[in-house]
């Protein structure tokens, strides 16, 4: 196969991957007047990577939005929450700790102003994700910190895409799609370029699988190479290979929360070039996945972003124990479900709950916020469930809607005929829970948590339903949702210093090699430790990409 023509001038940097972290690094380099080549194995339609599909949540500390909602946050409180959540306990965590401290200062400092100057704006109601439930020094956010970008994921991407496109128009950026990197070129112990395969053109739309037909080869050289290729969530075999033993056997069935091209190839390629990979057994997958009735990629799953009121049962009909309530502890719930020996669980709820508490993760599932459509947003804030939620209720294969419990149980059995379902226990739990509503106080910790959540103005306004009996016909119909495990994020990766330089086995930087975003464990090979606080994945891409771009620009 013939090699592609060499560029006329050697760029200052090659960025492998056109997702958010790579675009941020490129934008910083354009601002410094540097010449950048971005290579990506996917077609142009997928520019922006996983971030385009995201809900656009960003972690901020002591923001004006929080203060307007009556939330008192501080850097010290955020440090406490991060430490209790991450659980750093390995020698390999030293750089993760340093990145965590730097990121917390960024989130409490210039992050919002930096984004605001670029035109990023936020929905005024701050969300409360990962509520924890293990005490003040345990996992979880003590206060709401999930700031939804006006425009969701595309809104986060927009200023960086625009800057890169302006750089391309000025001759500073080359965007080379269908360029798959197969090797990092190493000379004299340093990375000096990339080699790879030219893939055939493909009309695939954003997120759709594209062909892997080779039509040529290429080699590019530069003083710096930035790995911005994402994690492993699209390759279930890799997920199972690195599945943590502490969480039991890897599930046999999972949905994919990311496109198939999130394949983790560049992690092994970077390791071959001398980079140190750490914490590969740390990962972040969701338990509230539902099969997309209008799928884009194979096994396409959507995550329900739940409020706290739905009753949660395992595959056999046992209620999940405290504090494994919807939205409280993602990985704790994942570990519990996997231990049951099944790969699914159930929400049981009412129409009144779904109308107030169900949101769907993803830019395409939130046309009001993504499209900045005030009329659609008003509809969301009014009566009834959001349109995309109702569409899933009507068309989704995982929803059962019924007027009575016997009918609901018949539908649940039909969706999972091979697993015995203890419907007597489910009914007993529902009836007992409903009796607790005779008083404003209760021993049911989930009801206590729901009432506590409604003391926060944002939850009471748009997120948490008024406590009511599940079996109240006026709140119906009854709804059951079969929930699947959903792959999403890699929390470990290439270890980096605070300039996003990739570190080798001896702890010193590999000359010429940088890593950003999910490929770097969002900083240091694992800024989150074992668990994440939500809103920190996009933020990690922003922060690491910015660090790499500025470091390369400084030379």
XYZ file of C-alpha atoms in Angstrom:
555
model
C 0.000 0.000 0.000
C 1.276 3.432 -0.874
C 1.996 5.877 1.917
C 0.174 9.193 1.992
C 2.193 12.280 1.062
C 4.179 13.805 3.877
C 3.055 17.234 5.081
C 5.063 20.160 3.836
C 5.999 21.255 7.353
C 6.278 19.292 10.569
C 3.505 20.302 12.990
C 4.168 21.362 16.561
C 1.836 18.653 17.831
C -0.144 15.646 16.683
C -3.354 14.961 18.601
C -4.748 11.437 18.406
C -8.505 11.751 18.820
C -11.027 14.456 18.009
C -13.013 14.318 21.243
C -13.373 17.064 23.831
C -9.958 16.712 25.487
C -8.160 16.681 22.137
C -10.109 19.684 20.879
C -9.339 21.649 24.051
C -5.626 20.898 23.675
C -5.782 21.930 20.018
C -7.635 25.157 20.853
C -4.945 26.107 23.372
C -2.252 25.464 20.774
C -4.105 27.522 18.173
C -4.302 30.368 20.681
C -0.504 30.137 20.940
C -0.107 30.211 17.158
C 1.058 26.594 16.925
C 0.501 24.182 14.038
C -1.567 21.104 14.974
C -2.622 17.918 13.201
C -5.621 16.045 14.613
C -5.971 12.442 13.478
C -9.079 10.367 14.120
C -10.129 6.941 12.889
C -13.786 8.000 12.545
C -15.459 10.094 9.827
C -15.933 13.829 10.202
C -19.505 13.316 11.420
C -18.181 12.058 14.778
C -16.019 15.103 15.563
C -16.439 15.794 19.270
C -16.475 12.144 20.292
C -18.372 10.979 23.353
C -18.858 14.488 24.714
C -21.369 15.280 21.981
C -23.689 12.581 23.351
C -23.430 13.709 26.961
C -25.938 15.515 29.167
C -23.362 18.264 29.587
C -23.087 18.121 33.373
C -20.135 19.953 34.908
C -18.876 19.894 38.495
C -18.479 23.383 39.961
C -17.849 24.431 43.541
C -19.460 27.484 45.196
C -20.916 28.765 41.931
C -23.403 31.630 41.520
C -25.966 29.017 40.439
C -25.503 27.120 43.698
C -25.735 30.276 45.803
C -28.941 31.346 44.052
C -30.442 27.951 44.945
C -29.483 28.383 48.608
C -26.559 25.933 48.474
C -23.557 26.681 50.681
C -20.535 24.989 49.133
C -16.813 25.380 49.695
C -13.479 24.035 48.523
C -13.000 22.312 51.881
C -16.361 20.544 51.586
C -15.560 19.487 48.023
C -12.156 18.143 49.149
C -13.884 16.147 51.881
C -16.349 14.672 49.390
C -13.686 13.874 46.798
C -11.440 12.129 49.326
C -14.307 10.076 50.733
C -15.384 9.116 47.232
C -11.996 8.375 45.650
C -10.653 6.205 48.469
C -7.072 6.603 47.244
C -5.067 3.712 48.708
C -2.326 2.748 46.221
C 1.193 3.948 45.518
C -0.029 4.558 41.944
C -2.512 7.120 43.303
C 0.070 9.806 44.030
C -0.449 11.613 40.733
C -4.206 11.066 40.936
C -4.183 12.846 44.300
C -2.232 15.765 42.843
C -4.587 16.055 39.893
C -7.579 15.886 42.236
C -6.314 18.805 44.292
C -5.514 20.839 41.184
C -8.902 20.049 39.651
C -10.804 20.954 42.814
C -9.057 24.324 42.908
C -9.936 24.773 39.222
C -13.596 23.846 39.829
C -13.789 26.254 42.778
C -11.786 28.930 40.974
C -11.415 29.928 37.343
C -13.280 27.056 35.644
C -16.652 28.779 35.425
C -15.215 32.150 34.395
C -12.982 30.473 31.772
C -15.976 28.670 30.256
C -18.234 31.702 30.601
C -15.771 33.815 28.625
C -16.044 31.219 25.850
C -19.832 31.527 25.811
C -20.794 28.502 27.937
C -23.908 29.041 30.064
C -25.696 26.883 32.641
C -29.250 25.852 33.454
C -30.147 27.703 36.678
C -31.195 24.643 38.707
C -28.159 22.689 39.954
C -28.599 18.914 40.030
C -27.656 16.574 42.846
C -25.974 13.412 41.568
C -24.205 10.723 43.615
C -25.789 11.627 46.944
C -23.836 8.989 48.839
C -25.396 7.957 52.132
C -22.410 6.671 54.144
C -21.820 9.589 56.485
C -20.079 12.918 56.140
C -16.652 11.489 55.295
C -17.956 8.774 52.974
C -18.790 8.655 49.282
C -20.987 11.245 47.627
C -21.712 14.912 47.097
C -22.754 16.692 50.291
C -24.500 19.333 48.185
C -25.776 19.690 44.605
C -22.884 20.385 42.192
C -24.132 19.031 38.836
C -24.346 22.085 36.556
C -26.173 21.309 33.303
C -24.739 23.160 30.333
C -27.227 25.164 28.286
C -26.849 23.195 25.061
C -25.798 19.950 26.869
C -22.745 18.147 25.456
C -22.744 20.017 22.134
C -22.824 23.249 24.132
C -19.656 22.250 25.985
C -17.953 21.334 22.719
C -19.066 24.366 20.705
C -16.386 26.938 21.637
C -13.557 24.447 21.151
C -14.881 23.133 17.835
C -15.228 26.735 16.667
C -11.675 27.585 17.711
C -10.253 24.534 15.956
C -12.241 25.258 12.813
C -10.997 28.843 12.881
C -7.487 27.444 13.244
C -8.070 25.223 10.216
C -9.216 28.237 8.195
C -6.044 30.058 9.251
C -3.820 27.141 8.263
C -2.874 26.215 11.821
C -4.944 23.012 12.108
C -5.199 19.966 9.869
C -8.113 17.636 10.578
C -7.339 14.188 9.209
C -10.246 11.804 9.505
C -10.092 8.063 8.798
C -6.498 8.014 10.080
C -6.134 5.130 12.538
C -2.937 5.208 14.585
C -1.368 1.761 14.961
C 1.990 2.758 16.407
C 3.737 5.603 18.175
C 7.109 6.271 16.564
C 9.854 6.043 19.182
C 13.423 7.196 18.596
C 16.151 7.607 21.218
C 13.639 6.873 23.978
C 11.188 9.594 22.933
C 7.975 9.703 20.910
C 8.493 11.595 17.664
C 5.384 10.754 15.665
C 2.676 8.275 14.696
C 2.211 5.569 12.071
C -1.014 4.029 11.018
C -3.602 2.957 8.500
C -5.698 5.057 6.178
C -9.262 3.774 6.328
C -11.740 3.937 3.474
C -14.238 6.782 3.430
C -17.490 5.982 5.167
C -20.839 7.817 5.154
C -21.600 6.685 8.730
C -23.475 9.265 10.749
C -22.329 10.389 14.179
C -21.824 7.410 16.472
C -22.647 4.776 13.871
C -20.105 1.996 13.272
C -17.735 2.751 10.382
C -15.737 0.357 8.215
C -12.167 -0.718 8.946
C -11.161 -1.192 5.308
C -7.495 -0.277 4.825
C -6.652 1.804 1.747
C -3.182 3.045 2.617
C -0.683 3.946 5.306
C 0.578 7.165 6.817
C 3.331 8.483 9.030
C 3.420 11.880 10.718
C 6.092 13.445 12.903
C 5.992 16.186 15.493
C 7.770 17.332 18.637
C 4.733 16.339 20.719
C 2.062 13.641 20.423
C -1.098 13.877 22.524
C -3.135 10.717 23.136
C -6.778 11.813 23.421
C -8.414 8.579 22.336
C -10.805 7.841 25.199
C -11.360 4.649 27.160
C -12.532 1.076 26.648
C -16.311 1.240 27.173
C -17.143 0.228 23.604
C -15.180 -3.039 23.833
C -16.957 -5.383 26.231
C -14.172 -7.953 26.012
C -11.695 -5.377 27.343
C -14.147 -4.332 30.043
C -14.414 -7.950 31.164
C -10.646 -8.454 30.933
C -9.989 -5.658 33.411
C -13.164 -6.103 35.479
C -12.215 -5.682 39.176
C -12.235 -8.856 41.242
C -13.559 -6.875 44.211
C -16.863 -6.468 42.317
C -17.374 -10.150 41.605
C -17.525 -11.912 38.239
C -17.814 -9.714 35.154
C -21.368 -9.557 33.808
C -22.168 -11.726 30.810
C -24.605 -9.160 29.394
C -24.213 -5.389 29.216
C -25.446 -2.505 27.114
C -23.047 0.072 25.624
C -23.284 3.660 26.758
C -20.630 4.718 24.238
C -20.102 4.113 20.503
C -18.169 1.076 19.298
C -15.146 3.196 18.322
C -14.402 3.764 22.046
C -12.163 0.731 21.770
C -9.157 1.419 24.005
C -6.635 0.643 21.241
C -4.386 3.586 22.016
C -3.858 2.518 25.621
C -1.923 -0.610 24.642
C -0.160 1.294 21.847
C 0.957 3.950 24.345
C 2.149 1.282 26.759
C 4.274 -0.260 23.981
C 5.867 3.141 23.492
C 6.900 3.313 27.157
C 3.913 4.903 28.921
C 2.875 3.536 32.296
C -0.736 2.340 32.582
C -2.245 2.217 36.065
C -5.555 1.441 37.752
C -7.004 -0.468 34.812
C -9.364 -2.263 37.175
C -11.105 0.998 38.071
C -14.100 1.755 35.903
C -17.456 3.496 36.022
C -20.526 1.714 34.694
C -24.177 2.446 35.308
C -26.948 0.234 36.625
C -29.954 2.114 35.220
C -29.475 1.271 31.536
C -32.378 0.727 29.151
C -32.159 -0.515 25.577
C -32.476 2.359 23.120
C -35.555 1.773 20.973
C -33.962 4.045 18.335
C -30.371 2.808 18.552
C -27.342 4.361 16.850
C -24.577 1.873 17.717
C -24.602 -1.830 18.660
C -26.176 -2.604 22.063
C -26.943 1.096 22.405
C -28.134 1.821 25.923
C -29.455 4.998 27.530
C -29.073 5.740 31.216
C -32.025 6.853 33.273
C -31.021 9.767 35.490
C -33.397 8.929 38.337
C -34.796 10.897 41.211
C -34.802 9.108 44.562
C -38.390 7.806 44.830
C -38.578 4.672 42.648
C -38.501 1.408 44.590
C -35.535 -0.683 43.483
C -35.623 -4.489 43.376
C -33.062 -7.010 42.214
C -33.792 -9.499 39.443
C -35.492 -11.909 41.858
C -37.626 -9.298 43.603
C -35.602 -8.379 46.709
C -35.550 -4.677 47.584
C -32.072 -3.161 47.423
C -30.715 -2.237 50.875
C -29.920 1.288 52.120
C -28.310 3.452 50.901
C -28.636 1.892 47.438
C -31.443 4.185 46.373
C -31.710 5.705 42.884
C -28.983 8.313 42.401
C -27.037 7.602 45.611
C -24.123 5.247 44.901
C -23.545 4.038 41.358
C -20.725 1.570 41.987
C -22.109 0.335 45.296
C -25.318 -0.545 43.486
C -23.372 -2.130 40.621
C -21.437 -4.357 43.023
C -24.642 -5.393 44.788
C -26.449 -6.264 41.555
C -23.517 -8.251 40.157
C -23.392 -10.243 43.420
C -26.952 -11.445 42.786
C -25.694 -13.391 39.765
C -27.942 -11.474 37.394
C -27.246 -8.539 35.075
C -30.526 -6.682 35.560
C -32.728 -5.161 38.247
C -36.115 -3.383 38.434
C -37.544 0.016 39.216
C -41.164 0.002 40.377
C -42.831 3.409 40.368
C -45.876 5.434 39.382
C -46.760 7.811 36.586
C -46.495 10.634 39.118
C -42.878 9.657 39.832
C -41.854 9.220 36.194
C -43.253 12.646 35.326
C -41.162 14.432 37.946
C -38.100 12.253 38.401
C -37.052 10.576 35.144
C -34.526 12.232 32.887
C -32.507 10.447 30.205
C -28.777 10.905 29.819
C -27.684 12.186 26.435
C -27.875 15.311 24.329
C -30.244 13.669 21.848
C -32.639 12.712 24.661
C -32.960 16.323 25.843
C -33.939 18.392 22.795
C -35.077 21.319 24.957
C -31.741 21.779 26.715
C -29.643 20.757 23.703
C -31.515 22.974 21.271
C -31.853 25.818 23.800
C -35.597 25.671 23.123
C -37.474 27.656 25.768
C -40.880 26.420 24.627
C -39.853 22.779 24.978
C -38.238 23.590 28.302
C -41.515 25.055 29.553
C -43.213 21.796 28.579
C -40.652 19.883 30.679
C -41.383 22.060 33.677
C -45.140 21.629 33.229
C -47.285 18.564 33.788
C -46.481 15.222 32.186
C -43.199 13.462 31.553
C -40.691 14.875 29.050
C -41.388 13.740 25.482
C -38.339 11.444 25.178
C -39.264 9.716 28.461
C -42.819 9.121 27.262
C -41.422 7.809 23.964
C -39.382 5.228 25.850
C -42.420 4.327 27.949
C -44.407 3.699 24.752
C -41.731 2.118 22.533
C -38.991 0.863 24.854
C -38.768 -2.882 25.373
C -37.894 -2.491 29.069
C -41.082 -0.742 30.241
C -44.175 -2.374 31.730
C -47.243 -0.187 32.330
C -50.274 -1.552 34.173
C -53.234 -0.500 36.300
C -52.880 -3.288 38.864
C -50.056 -5.150 40.566
C -51.008 -8.558 39.102
C -50.899 -7.073 35.596
C -47.574 -5.394 36.376
C -46.093 -8.660 37.636
C -47.289 -10.509 34.527
C -45.450 -7.960 32.386
C -42.287 -8.218 34.453
C -42.268 -12.009 34.160
C -42.737 -11.731 30.405
C -39.617 -9.514 30.151
C -37.525 -11.899 32.235
C -39.050 -15.384 31.969
C -35.878 -17.247 32.971
C -35.450 -15.596 36.385
C -37.858 -16.484 39.225
C -39.515 -13.287 40.467
C -40.772 -13.169 44.051
C -43.839 -11.041 43.407
C -45.192 -11.739 46.901
C -42.147 -10.029 48.374
C -42.393 -7.078 45.981
C -46.035 -6.587 46.966
C -45.185 -6.919 50.675
C -42.444 -4.283 50.339
C -44.727 -1.875 48.461
C -47.608 -2.229 50.922
C -45.267 -1.796 53.893
C -43.638 1.244 52.345
C -47.067 2.772 51.613
C -48.133 2.358 55.270
C -45.161 4.510 56.284
C -46.818 7.485 54.575
C -49.490 7.744 57.267
C -47.044 10.003 59.111
C -44.630 12.754 58.153
C -41.886 10.746 59.852
C -40.783 7.198 59.087
C -38.249 4.430 59.698
C -37.973 3.748 55.946
C -34.640 5.321 55.062
C -35.600 5.850 51.421
C -38.654 7.897 52.416
C -36.481 9.828 54.865
C -34.045 10.526 52.016
C -36.847 11.616 49.681
C -38.199 14.058 52.226
C -34.693 15.316 52.875
C -34.113 15.843 49.163
C -37.254 17.966 48.885
C -35.785 20.389 51.414
C -33.453 21.438 48.581
C -35.314 23.964 46.448
C -34.129 22.548 43.131
C -35.231 19.002 43.939
C -38.638 20.119 45.182
C -39.142 22.295 42.113
C -38.289 19.916 39.270
C -36.668 16.700 40.467
C -38.379 14.901 43.386
C -42.045 13.932 43.428
C -44.247 14.607 46.429
C -44.212 11.437 48.569
C -47.276 9.341 47.811
C -48.458 5.758 47.952
C -47.249 3.574 45.106
C -50.666 1.881 45.099
C -52.661 5.122 45.016
C -54.737 4.854 41.806
C -54.625 8.656 41.415
C -50.819 8.429 41.055
C -50.990 5.674 38.443
C -50.634 3.825 36.278
C -48.008 1.570 37.806
C -44.705 1.264 35.940
C -41.895 -1.277 36.110
C -38.611 -0.721 34.285
C -36.122 -3.487 33.620
C -32.674 -1.985 34.186
C -29.513 -3.287 32.532
C -25.827 -2.723 33.267
C -24.417 -0.051 30.986
C -20.713 0.374 30.148
C -19.399 3.924 30.258
C -16.103 5.225 31.643
C -12.533 4.066 32.257
C -11.215 5.545 35.514
C -7.610 4.355 35.100
C -5.216 4.911 32.221
C -1.942 6.527 31.239
C -0.223 8.069 34.241
C 0.555 11.752 33.715
C 2.090 14.648 35.579
C 0.306 17.980 36.017
C 1.427 19.078 32.545
C -0.302 15.994 31.056
C 3.082 14.494 30.149
C 2.903 10.696 29.999
C 5.096 9.046 32.605
C 7.144 5.915 32.075
C 7.695 2.935 34.357
C 10.424 4.828 36.216
C 8.123 7.765 36.922
C 9.854 10.195 34.557
C 8.144 11.736 31.511
C 8.333 9.912 28.190
C 9.813 12.627 25.931
C 7.284 13.940 23.439
C 4.262 12.003 24.749
C 1.190 13.508 26.424
C -2.154 11.998 27.423
C -5.464 13.703 28.188
C -9.071 12.949 29.033
C -10.282 9.421 29.646
C -7.097 7.918 28.181
C -5.269 9.467 31.143
C -7.874 8.452 33.718
C -9.004 12.102 33.499
C -5.638 13.059 34.995
C -2.733 11.195 36.548
C -4.021 7.789 35.509
C -6.918 8.018 37.929
C -8.031 11.362 39.354
C -11.257 9.761 40.619
C -9.777 6.845 42.496
C -12.431 4.148 42.854
C -15.542 6.326 42.414
C -16.589 9.571 40.759
C -18.779 12.472 41.859
C -20.476 13.009 38.459
C -20.009 16.115 36.341
C -16.295 15.410 36.612
C -15.766 13.479 33.368
C -16.259 16.373 30.947
C -14.453 18.577 33.457
C -11.496 16.202 33.485
C -11.339 16.379 29.702
C -11.383 20.169 29.802
C -8.739 20.406 32.505
C -6.268 17.840 31.161
C -6.630 19.054 27.572
C -5.981 22.613 28.670
C -2.915 21.538 30.661
C -1.440 19.637 27.708
C -2.053 22.417 25.203
C -0.501 25.050 27.425
C 2.492 22.867 28.316
C 3.261 22.099 24.652
C 2.827 25.756 23.730
C 5.384 26.706 26.389
C 7.799 24.241 24.816
